[in-house]
mmCIF file of C-alpha atoms in Angstrom:
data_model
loop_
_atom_site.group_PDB
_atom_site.id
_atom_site.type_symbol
_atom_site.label_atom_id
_atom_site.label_comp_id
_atom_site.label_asym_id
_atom_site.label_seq_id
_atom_site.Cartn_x
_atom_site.Cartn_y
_atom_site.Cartn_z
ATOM 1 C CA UNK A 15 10.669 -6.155 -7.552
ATOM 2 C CA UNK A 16 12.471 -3.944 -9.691
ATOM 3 C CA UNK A 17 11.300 -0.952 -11.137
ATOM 4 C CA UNK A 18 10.957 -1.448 -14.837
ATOM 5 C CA UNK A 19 8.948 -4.589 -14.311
ATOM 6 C CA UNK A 20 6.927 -2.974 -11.794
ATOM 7 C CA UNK A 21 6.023 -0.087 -14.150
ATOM 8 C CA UNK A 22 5.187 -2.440 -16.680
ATOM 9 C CA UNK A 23 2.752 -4.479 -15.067
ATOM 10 C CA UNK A 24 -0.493 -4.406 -15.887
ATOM 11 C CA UNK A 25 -1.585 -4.288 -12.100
ATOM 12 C CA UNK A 26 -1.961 -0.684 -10.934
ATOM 13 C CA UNK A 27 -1.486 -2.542 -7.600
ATOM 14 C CA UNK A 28 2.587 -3.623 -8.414
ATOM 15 C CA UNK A 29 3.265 -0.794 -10.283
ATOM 16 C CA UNK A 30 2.834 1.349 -7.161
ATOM 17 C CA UNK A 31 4.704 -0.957 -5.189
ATOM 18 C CA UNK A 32 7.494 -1.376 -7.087
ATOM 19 C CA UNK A 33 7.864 2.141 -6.278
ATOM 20 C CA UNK A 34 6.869 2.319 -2.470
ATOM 21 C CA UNK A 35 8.358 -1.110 -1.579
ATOM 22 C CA UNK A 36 11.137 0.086 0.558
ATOM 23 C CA UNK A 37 11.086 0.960 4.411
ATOM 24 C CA UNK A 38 13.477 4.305 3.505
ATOM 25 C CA UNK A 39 11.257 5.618 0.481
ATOM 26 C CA UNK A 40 8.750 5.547 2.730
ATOM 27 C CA UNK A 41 10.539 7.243 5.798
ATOM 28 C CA UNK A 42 11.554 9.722 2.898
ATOM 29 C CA UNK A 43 7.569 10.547 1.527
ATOM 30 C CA UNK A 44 6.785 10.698 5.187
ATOM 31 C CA UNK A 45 9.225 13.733 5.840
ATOM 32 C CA UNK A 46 8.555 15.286 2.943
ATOM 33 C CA UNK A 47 5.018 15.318 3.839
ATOM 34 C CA UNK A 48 6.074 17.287 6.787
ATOM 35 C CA UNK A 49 7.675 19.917 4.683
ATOM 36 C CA UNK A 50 10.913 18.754 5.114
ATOM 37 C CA UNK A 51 12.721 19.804 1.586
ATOM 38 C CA UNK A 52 16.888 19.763 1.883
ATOM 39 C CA UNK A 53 18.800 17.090 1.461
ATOM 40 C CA UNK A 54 20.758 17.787 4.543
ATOM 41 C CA UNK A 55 17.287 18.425 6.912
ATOM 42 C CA UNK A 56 16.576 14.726 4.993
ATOM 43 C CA UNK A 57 19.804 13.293 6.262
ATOM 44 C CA UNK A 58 19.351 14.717 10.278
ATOM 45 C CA UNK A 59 15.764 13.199 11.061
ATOM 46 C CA UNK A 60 16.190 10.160 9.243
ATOM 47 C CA UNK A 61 19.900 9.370 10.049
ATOM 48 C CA UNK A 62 20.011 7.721 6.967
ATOM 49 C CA UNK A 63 23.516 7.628 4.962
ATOM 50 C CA UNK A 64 24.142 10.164 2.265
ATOM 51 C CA UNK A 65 24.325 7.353 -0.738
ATOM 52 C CA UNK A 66 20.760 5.696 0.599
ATOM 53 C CA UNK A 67 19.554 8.994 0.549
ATOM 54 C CA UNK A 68 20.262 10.079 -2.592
ATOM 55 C CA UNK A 69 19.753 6.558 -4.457
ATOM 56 C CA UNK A 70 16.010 6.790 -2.496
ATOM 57 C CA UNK A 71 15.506 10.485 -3.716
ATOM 58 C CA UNK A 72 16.540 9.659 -7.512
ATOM 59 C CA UNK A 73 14.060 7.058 -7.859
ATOM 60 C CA UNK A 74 11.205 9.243 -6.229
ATOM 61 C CA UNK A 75 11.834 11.811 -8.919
ATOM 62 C CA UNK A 76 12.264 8.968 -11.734
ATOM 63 C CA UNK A 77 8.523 8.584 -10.819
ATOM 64 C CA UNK A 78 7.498 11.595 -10.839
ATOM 65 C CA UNK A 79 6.254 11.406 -7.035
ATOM 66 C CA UNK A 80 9.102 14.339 -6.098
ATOM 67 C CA UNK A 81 10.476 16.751 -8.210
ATOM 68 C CA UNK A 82 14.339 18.610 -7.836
ATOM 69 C CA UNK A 83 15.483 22.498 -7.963
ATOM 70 C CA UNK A 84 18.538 23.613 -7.686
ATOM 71 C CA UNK A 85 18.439 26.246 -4.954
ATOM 72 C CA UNK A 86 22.316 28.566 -3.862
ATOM 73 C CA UNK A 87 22.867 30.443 -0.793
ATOM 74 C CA UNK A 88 25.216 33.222 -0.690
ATOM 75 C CA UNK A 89 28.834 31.870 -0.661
ATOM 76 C CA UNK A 90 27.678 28.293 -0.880
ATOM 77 C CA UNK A 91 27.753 26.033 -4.077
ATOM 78 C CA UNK A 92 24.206 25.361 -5.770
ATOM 79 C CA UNK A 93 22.357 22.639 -3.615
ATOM 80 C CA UNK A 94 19.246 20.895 -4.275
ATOM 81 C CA UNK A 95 15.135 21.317 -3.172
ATOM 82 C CA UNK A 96 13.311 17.811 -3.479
ATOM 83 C CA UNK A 97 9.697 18.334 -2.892
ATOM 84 C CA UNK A 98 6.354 16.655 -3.698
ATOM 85 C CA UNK A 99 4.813 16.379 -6.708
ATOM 86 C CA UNK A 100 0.821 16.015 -6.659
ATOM 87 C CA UNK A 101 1.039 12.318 -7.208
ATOM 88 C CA UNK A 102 3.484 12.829 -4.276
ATOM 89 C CA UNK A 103 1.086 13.737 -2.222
ATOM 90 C CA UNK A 104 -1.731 12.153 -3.056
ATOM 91 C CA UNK A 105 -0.077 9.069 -1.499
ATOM 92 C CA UNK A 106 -1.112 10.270 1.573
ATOM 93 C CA UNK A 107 -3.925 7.995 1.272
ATOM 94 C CA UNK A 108 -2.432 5.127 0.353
ATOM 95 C CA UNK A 109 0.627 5.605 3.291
ATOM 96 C CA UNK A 110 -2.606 5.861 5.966
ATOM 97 C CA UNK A 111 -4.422 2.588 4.046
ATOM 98 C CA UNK A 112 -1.156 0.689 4.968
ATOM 99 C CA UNK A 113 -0.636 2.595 8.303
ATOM 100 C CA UNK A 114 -4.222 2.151 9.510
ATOM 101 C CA UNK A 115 -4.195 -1.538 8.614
ATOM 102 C CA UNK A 116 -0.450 -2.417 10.141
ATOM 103 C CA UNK A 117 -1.413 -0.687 13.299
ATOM 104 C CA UNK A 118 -4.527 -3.395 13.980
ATOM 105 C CA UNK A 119 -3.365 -6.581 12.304
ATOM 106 C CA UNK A 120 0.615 -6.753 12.866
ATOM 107 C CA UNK A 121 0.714 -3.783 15.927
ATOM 108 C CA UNK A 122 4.357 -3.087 17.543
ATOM 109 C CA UNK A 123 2.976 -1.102 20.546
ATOM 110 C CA UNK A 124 -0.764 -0.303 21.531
ATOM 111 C CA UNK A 125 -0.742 3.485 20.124
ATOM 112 C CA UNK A 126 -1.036 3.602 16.808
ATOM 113 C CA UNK A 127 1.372 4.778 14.546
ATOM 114 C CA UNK A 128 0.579 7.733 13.573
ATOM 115 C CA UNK A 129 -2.788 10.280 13.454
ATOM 116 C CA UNK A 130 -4.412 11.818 10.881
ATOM 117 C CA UNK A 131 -6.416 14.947 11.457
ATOM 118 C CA UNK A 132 -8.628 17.212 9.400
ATOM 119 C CA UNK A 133 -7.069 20.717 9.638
ATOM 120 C CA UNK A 134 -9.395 22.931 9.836
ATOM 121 C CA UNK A 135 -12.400 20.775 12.304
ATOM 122 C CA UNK A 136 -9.159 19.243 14.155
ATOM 123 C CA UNK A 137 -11.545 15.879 14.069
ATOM 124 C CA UNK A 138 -9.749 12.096 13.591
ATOM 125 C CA UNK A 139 -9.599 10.611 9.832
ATOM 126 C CA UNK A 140 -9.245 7.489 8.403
ATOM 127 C CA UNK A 141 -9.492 5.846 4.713
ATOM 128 C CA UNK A 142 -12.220 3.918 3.971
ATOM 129 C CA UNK A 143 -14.482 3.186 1.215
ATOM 130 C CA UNK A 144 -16.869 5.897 0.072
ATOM 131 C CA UNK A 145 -19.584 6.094 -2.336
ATOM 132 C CA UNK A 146 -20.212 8.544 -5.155
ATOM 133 C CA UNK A 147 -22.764 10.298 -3.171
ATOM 134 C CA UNK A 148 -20.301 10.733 -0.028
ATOM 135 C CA UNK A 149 -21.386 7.806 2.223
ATOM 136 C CA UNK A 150 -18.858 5.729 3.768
ATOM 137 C CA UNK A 151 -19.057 1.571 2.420
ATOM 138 C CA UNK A 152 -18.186 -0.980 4.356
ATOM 139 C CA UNK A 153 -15.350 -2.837 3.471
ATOM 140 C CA UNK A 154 -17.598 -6.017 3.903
ATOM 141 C CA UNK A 155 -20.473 -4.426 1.334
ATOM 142 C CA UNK A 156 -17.389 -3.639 -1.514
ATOM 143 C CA UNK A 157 -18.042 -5.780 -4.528
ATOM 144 C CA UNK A 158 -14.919 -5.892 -7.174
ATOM 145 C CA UNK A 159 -15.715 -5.725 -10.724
ATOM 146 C CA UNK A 160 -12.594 -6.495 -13.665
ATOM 147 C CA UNK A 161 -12.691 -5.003 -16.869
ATOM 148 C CA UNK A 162 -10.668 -6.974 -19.309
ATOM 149 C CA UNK A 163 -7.149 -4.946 -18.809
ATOM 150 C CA UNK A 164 -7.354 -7.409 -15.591
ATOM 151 C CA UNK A 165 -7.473 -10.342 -17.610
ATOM 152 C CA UNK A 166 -4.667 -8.684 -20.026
ATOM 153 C CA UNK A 167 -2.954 -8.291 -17.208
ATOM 154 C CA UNK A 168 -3.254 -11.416 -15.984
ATOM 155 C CA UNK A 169 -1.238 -13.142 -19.038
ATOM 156 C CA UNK A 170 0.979 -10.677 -18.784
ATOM 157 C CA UNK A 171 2.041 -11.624 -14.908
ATOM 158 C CA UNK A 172 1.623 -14.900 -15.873
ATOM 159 C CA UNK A 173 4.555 -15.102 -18.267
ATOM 160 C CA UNK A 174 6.823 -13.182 -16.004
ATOM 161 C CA UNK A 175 7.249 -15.880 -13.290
ATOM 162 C CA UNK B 30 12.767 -6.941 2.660
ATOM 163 C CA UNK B 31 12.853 -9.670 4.474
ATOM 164 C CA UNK B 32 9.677 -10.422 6.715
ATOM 165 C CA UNK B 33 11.397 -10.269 10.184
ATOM 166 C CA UNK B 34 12.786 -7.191 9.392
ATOM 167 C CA UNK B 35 9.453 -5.809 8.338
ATOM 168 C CA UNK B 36 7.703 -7.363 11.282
ATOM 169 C CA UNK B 37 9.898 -5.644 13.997
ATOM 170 C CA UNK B 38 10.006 -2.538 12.269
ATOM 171 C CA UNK B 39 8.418 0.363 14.586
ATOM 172 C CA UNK B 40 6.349 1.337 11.239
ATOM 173 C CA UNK B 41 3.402 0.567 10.180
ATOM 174 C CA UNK B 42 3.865 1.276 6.973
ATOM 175 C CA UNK B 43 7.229 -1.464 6.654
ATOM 176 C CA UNK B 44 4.567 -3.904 8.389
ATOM 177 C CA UNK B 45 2.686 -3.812 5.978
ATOM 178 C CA UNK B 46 4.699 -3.489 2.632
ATOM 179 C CA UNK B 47 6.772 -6.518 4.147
ATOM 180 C CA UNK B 48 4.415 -9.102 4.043
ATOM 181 C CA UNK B 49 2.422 -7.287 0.635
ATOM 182 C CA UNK B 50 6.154 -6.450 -1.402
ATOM 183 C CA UNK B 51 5.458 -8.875 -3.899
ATOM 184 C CA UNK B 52 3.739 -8.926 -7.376
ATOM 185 C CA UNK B 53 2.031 -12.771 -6.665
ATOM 186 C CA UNK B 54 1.059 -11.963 -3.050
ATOM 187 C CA UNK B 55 -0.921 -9.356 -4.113
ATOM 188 C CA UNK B 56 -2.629 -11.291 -7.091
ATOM 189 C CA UNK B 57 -3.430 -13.968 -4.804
ATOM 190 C CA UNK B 58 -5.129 -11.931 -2.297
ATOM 191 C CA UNK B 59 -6.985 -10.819 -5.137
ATOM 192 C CA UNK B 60 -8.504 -14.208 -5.896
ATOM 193 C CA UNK B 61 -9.052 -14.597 -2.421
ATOM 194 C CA UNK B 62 -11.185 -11.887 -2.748
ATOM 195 C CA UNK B 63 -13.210 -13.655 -5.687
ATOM 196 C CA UNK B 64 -13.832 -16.375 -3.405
ATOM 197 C CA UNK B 65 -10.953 -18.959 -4.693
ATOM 198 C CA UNK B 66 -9.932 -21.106 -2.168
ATOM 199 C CA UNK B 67 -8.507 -24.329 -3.429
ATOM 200 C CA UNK B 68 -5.038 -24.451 -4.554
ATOM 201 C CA UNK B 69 -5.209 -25.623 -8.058
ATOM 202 C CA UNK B 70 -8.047 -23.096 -8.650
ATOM 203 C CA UNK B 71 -4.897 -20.469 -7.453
ATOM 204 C CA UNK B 72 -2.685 -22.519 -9.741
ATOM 205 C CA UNK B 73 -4.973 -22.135 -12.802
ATOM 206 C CA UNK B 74 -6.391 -18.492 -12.522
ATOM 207 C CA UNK B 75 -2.817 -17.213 -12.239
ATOM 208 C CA UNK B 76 -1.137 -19.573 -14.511
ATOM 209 C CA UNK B 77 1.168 -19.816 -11.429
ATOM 210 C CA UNK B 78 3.951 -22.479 -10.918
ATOM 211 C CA UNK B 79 3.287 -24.643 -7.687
ATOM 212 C CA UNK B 80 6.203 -23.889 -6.402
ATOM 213 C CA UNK B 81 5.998 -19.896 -5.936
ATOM 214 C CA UNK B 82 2.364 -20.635 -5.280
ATOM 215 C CA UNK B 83 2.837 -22.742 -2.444
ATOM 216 C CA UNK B 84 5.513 -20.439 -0.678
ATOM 217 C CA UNK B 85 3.282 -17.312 -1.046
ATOM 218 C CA UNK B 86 0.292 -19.091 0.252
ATOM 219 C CA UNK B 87 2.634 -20.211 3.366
ATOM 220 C CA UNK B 88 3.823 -16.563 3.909
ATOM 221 C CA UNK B 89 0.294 -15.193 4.113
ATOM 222 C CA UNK B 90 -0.707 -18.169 6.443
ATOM 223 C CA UNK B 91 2.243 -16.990 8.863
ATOM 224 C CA UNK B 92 1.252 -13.255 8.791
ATOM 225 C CA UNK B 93 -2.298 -14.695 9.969
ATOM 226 C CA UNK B 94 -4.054 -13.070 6.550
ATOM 227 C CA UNK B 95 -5.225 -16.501 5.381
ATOM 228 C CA UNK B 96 -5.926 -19.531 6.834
ATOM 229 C CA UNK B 97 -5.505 -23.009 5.903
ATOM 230 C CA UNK B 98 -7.651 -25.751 6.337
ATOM 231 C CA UNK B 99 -7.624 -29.012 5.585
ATOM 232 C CA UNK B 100 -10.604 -30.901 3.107
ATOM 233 C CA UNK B 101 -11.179 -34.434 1.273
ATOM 234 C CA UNK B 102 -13.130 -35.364 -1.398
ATOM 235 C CA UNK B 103 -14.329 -38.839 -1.897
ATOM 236 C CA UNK B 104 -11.354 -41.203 -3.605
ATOM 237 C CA UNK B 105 -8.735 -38.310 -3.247
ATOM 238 C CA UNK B 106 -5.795 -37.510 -0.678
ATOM 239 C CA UNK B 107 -6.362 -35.022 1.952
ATOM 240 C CA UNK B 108 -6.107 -31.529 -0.001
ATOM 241 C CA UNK B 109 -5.962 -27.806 2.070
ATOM 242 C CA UNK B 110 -8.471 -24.740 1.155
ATOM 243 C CA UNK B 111 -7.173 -21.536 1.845
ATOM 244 C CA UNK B 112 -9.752 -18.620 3.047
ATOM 245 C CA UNK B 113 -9.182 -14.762 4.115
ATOM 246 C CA UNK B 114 -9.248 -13.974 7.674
ATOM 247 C CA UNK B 115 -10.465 -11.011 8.556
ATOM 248 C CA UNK B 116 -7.101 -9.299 8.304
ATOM 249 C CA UNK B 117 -7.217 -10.816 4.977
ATOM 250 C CA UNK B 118 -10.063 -9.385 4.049
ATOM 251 C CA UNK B 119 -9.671 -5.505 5.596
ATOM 252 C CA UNK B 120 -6.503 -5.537 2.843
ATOM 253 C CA UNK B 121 -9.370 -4.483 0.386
ATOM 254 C CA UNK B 122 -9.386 -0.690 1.497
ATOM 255 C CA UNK B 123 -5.271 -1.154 1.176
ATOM 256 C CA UNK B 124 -5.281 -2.352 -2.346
ATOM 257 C CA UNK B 125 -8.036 -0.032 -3.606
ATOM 258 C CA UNK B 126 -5.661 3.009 -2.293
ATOM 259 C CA UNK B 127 -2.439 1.264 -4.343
ATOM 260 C CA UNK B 128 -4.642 0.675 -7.428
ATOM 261 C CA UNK B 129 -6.418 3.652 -7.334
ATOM 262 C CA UNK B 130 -3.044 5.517 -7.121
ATOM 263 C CA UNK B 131 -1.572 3.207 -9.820
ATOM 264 C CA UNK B 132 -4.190 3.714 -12.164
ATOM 265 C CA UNK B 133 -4.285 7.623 -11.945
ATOM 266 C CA UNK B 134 -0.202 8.319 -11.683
ATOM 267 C CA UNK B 135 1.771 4.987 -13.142
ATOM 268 C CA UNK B 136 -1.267 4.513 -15.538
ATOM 269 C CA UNK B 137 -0.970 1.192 -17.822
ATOM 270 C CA UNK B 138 -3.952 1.668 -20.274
ATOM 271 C CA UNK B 139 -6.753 4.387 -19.831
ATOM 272 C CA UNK B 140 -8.888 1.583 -18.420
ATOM 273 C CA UNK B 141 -8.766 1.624 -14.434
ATOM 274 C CA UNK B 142 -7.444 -1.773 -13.661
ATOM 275 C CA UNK B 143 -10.445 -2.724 -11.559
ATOM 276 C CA UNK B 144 -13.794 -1.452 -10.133
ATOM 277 C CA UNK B 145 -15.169 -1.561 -7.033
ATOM 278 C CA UNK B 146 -18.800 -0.878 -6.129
ATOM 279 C CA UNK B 147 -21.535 -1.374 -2.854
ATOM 280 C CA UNK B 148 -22.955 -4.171 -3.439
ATOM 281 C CA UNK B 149 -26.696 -2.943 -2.373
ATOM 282 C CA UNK B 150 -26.594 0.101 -4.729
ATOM 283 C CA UNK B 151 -24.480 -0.996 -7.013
ATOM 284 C CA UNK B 152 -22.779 2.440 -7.051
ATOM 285 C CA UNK B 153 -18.921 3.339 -7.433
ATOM 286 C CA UNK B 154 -17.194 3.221 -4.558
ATOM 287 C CA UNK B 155 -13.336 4.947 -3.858
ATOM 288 C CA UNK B 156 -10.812 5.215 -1.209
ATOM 289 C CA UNK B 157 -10.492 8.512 0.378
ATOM 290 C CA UNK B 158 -10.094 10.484 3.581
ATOM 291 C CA UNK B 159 -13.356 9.809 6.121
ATOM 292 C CA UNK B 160 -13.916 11.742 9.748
ATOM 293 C CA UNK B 161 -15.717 11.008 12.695
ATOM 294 C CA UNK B 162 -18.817 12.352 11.674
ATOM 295 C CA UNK B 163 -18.642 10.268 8.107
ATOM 296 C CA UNK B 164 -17.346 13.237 5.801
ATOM 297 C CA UNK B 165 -15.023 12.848 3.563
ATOM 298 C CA UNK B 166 -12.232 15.122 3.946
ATOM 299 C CA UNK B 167 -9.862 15.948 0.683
ATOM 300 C CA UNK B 168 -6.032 14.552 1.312
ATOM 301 C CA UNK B 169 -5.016 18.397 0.800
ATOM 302 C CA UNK B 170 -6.815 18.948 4.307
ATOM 303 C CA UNK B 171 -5.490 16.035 6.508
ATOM 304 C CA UNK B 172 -2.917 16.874 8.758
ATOM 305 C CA UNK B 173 -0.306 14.566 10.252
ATOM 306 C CA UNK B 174 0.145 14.352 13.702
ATOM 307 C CA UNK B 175 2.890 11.922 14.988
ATOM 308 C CA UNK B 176 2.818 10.523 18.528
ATOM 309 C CA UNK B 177 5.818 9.087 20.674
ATOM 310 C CA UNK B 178 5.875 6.041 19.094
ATOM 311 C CA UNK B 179 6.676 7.673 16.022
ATOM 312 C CA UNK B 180 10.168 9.324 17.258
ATOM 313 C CA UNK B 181 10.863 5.845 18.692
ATOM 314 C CA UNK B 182 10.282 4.153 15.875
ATOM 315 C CA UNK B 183 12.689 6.642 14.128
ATOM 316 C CA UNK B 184 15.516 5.676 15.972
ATOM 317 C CA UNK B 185 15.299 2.078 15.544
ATOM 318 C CA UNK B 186 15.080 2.316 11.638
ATOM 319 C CA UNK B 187 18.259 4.407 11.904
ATOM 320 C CA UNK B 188 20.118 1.332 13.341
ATOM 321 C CA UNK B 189 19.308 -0.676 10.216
ATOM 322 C CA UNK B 190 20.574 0.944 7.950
#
């Protein structure tokens, strides 16, 4: 999927794809969410190459989901800071969506994956549905409504194939 | 991505995104979710060729998120209806997170793309943080902690490369 038809689809659904569908852009978000910022700090807990690296890091700030700054320590030449924007991290919930559900229905080892904690009550977390007054849903008690930029969207996939 | 890749991959995450990386996989599951089963009902709510829709349909059969099952109607050949699994159907919370996401950073119109809502109360429903206890916690307070399997799962993406 590349990127400029994924951000022009009409489907919120492939437009954030287009931009998370890649095992190292997620690695990447998944660092950074750890505070990880340098390039270099990147490269040593990934062990990713230099030119995936920085191809993955461009297109995170082409979205808007990192930003760059240009940071210089004395008697070195001016390096660059890549952290997360607030979109950036808001895909925290969408990383644990697709973690939570990978871990039950295609699991690699009986742990799961990774855990999610609230900081300050140290209790488990998980993303689920949630109604406006603050009650969790059901998945199997979710009814999906489409407004018409669905159906707009619709003929626009449709001539795309 | 190619699905074995994303199948043996130590994350969660790739799991997932390698069997969902794809604009029509995702608008099929989406039908599926409006209760479409039959394949020219796929064919004609997507304006779909028979071709992609047939290999997309297969791919979500192998990853065990549909199933297939075979039906005849008086006078006609033997025809296949295709239903959610329960995997299938636990991909709502997944594609709720991605749209919601979508629709608030990578927005298309001002419209959100779709609505969800409890079916008993009729009210809005969103994806979000949840703990133990049923609170919802804010993604700003939901700390990552990364087991084992994690580190593990490091080193084998660092091979592929």
């Amino acid at each position: 999927m590349g990127s400029s038809k994924a951000r022009n689809s009409a489907f919120a659904v492939s437009r954030s794809l287009g931009m998370l569908g890649n095992d190292w852009t997620l690695l990447i978000l998944r660092e950074a969410m750890s505070e990880t910022t340098r390039f270099s700090e990147f490269r040593s807990s990934l062990g990713i190459t230099a030119d995936v690296l920085s191809r993955r890091l461009n297109t995170l700030v082409e979205y808007g989901v990192m930003s760059r700054m240009p940071y210089r320590e004395p008697g070195c030449r001016t390096r660059h800071e890549y952290t997360l924007t607030d979109a950036g991290r808001e895909l925290e919930v969408v990383l644990c969506a697709l973690e939570q559900w990978g871990d039950k229905f295609l699991p690699w080892t009986s742990e799961p994956s990774i855990e999610r904690r609230a900081r300050e009550s140290n209790r488990l977390v998980h993303v689920a549905f949630i109604d406006d007054r603050g009650r969790e849903v059901p998945w199997q008690e979710v009814a999906t409504v489409r407004p018409d930029a669905y159906h707009q969207g619709i003929a626009g996939a449709a001539g795309r194939q």
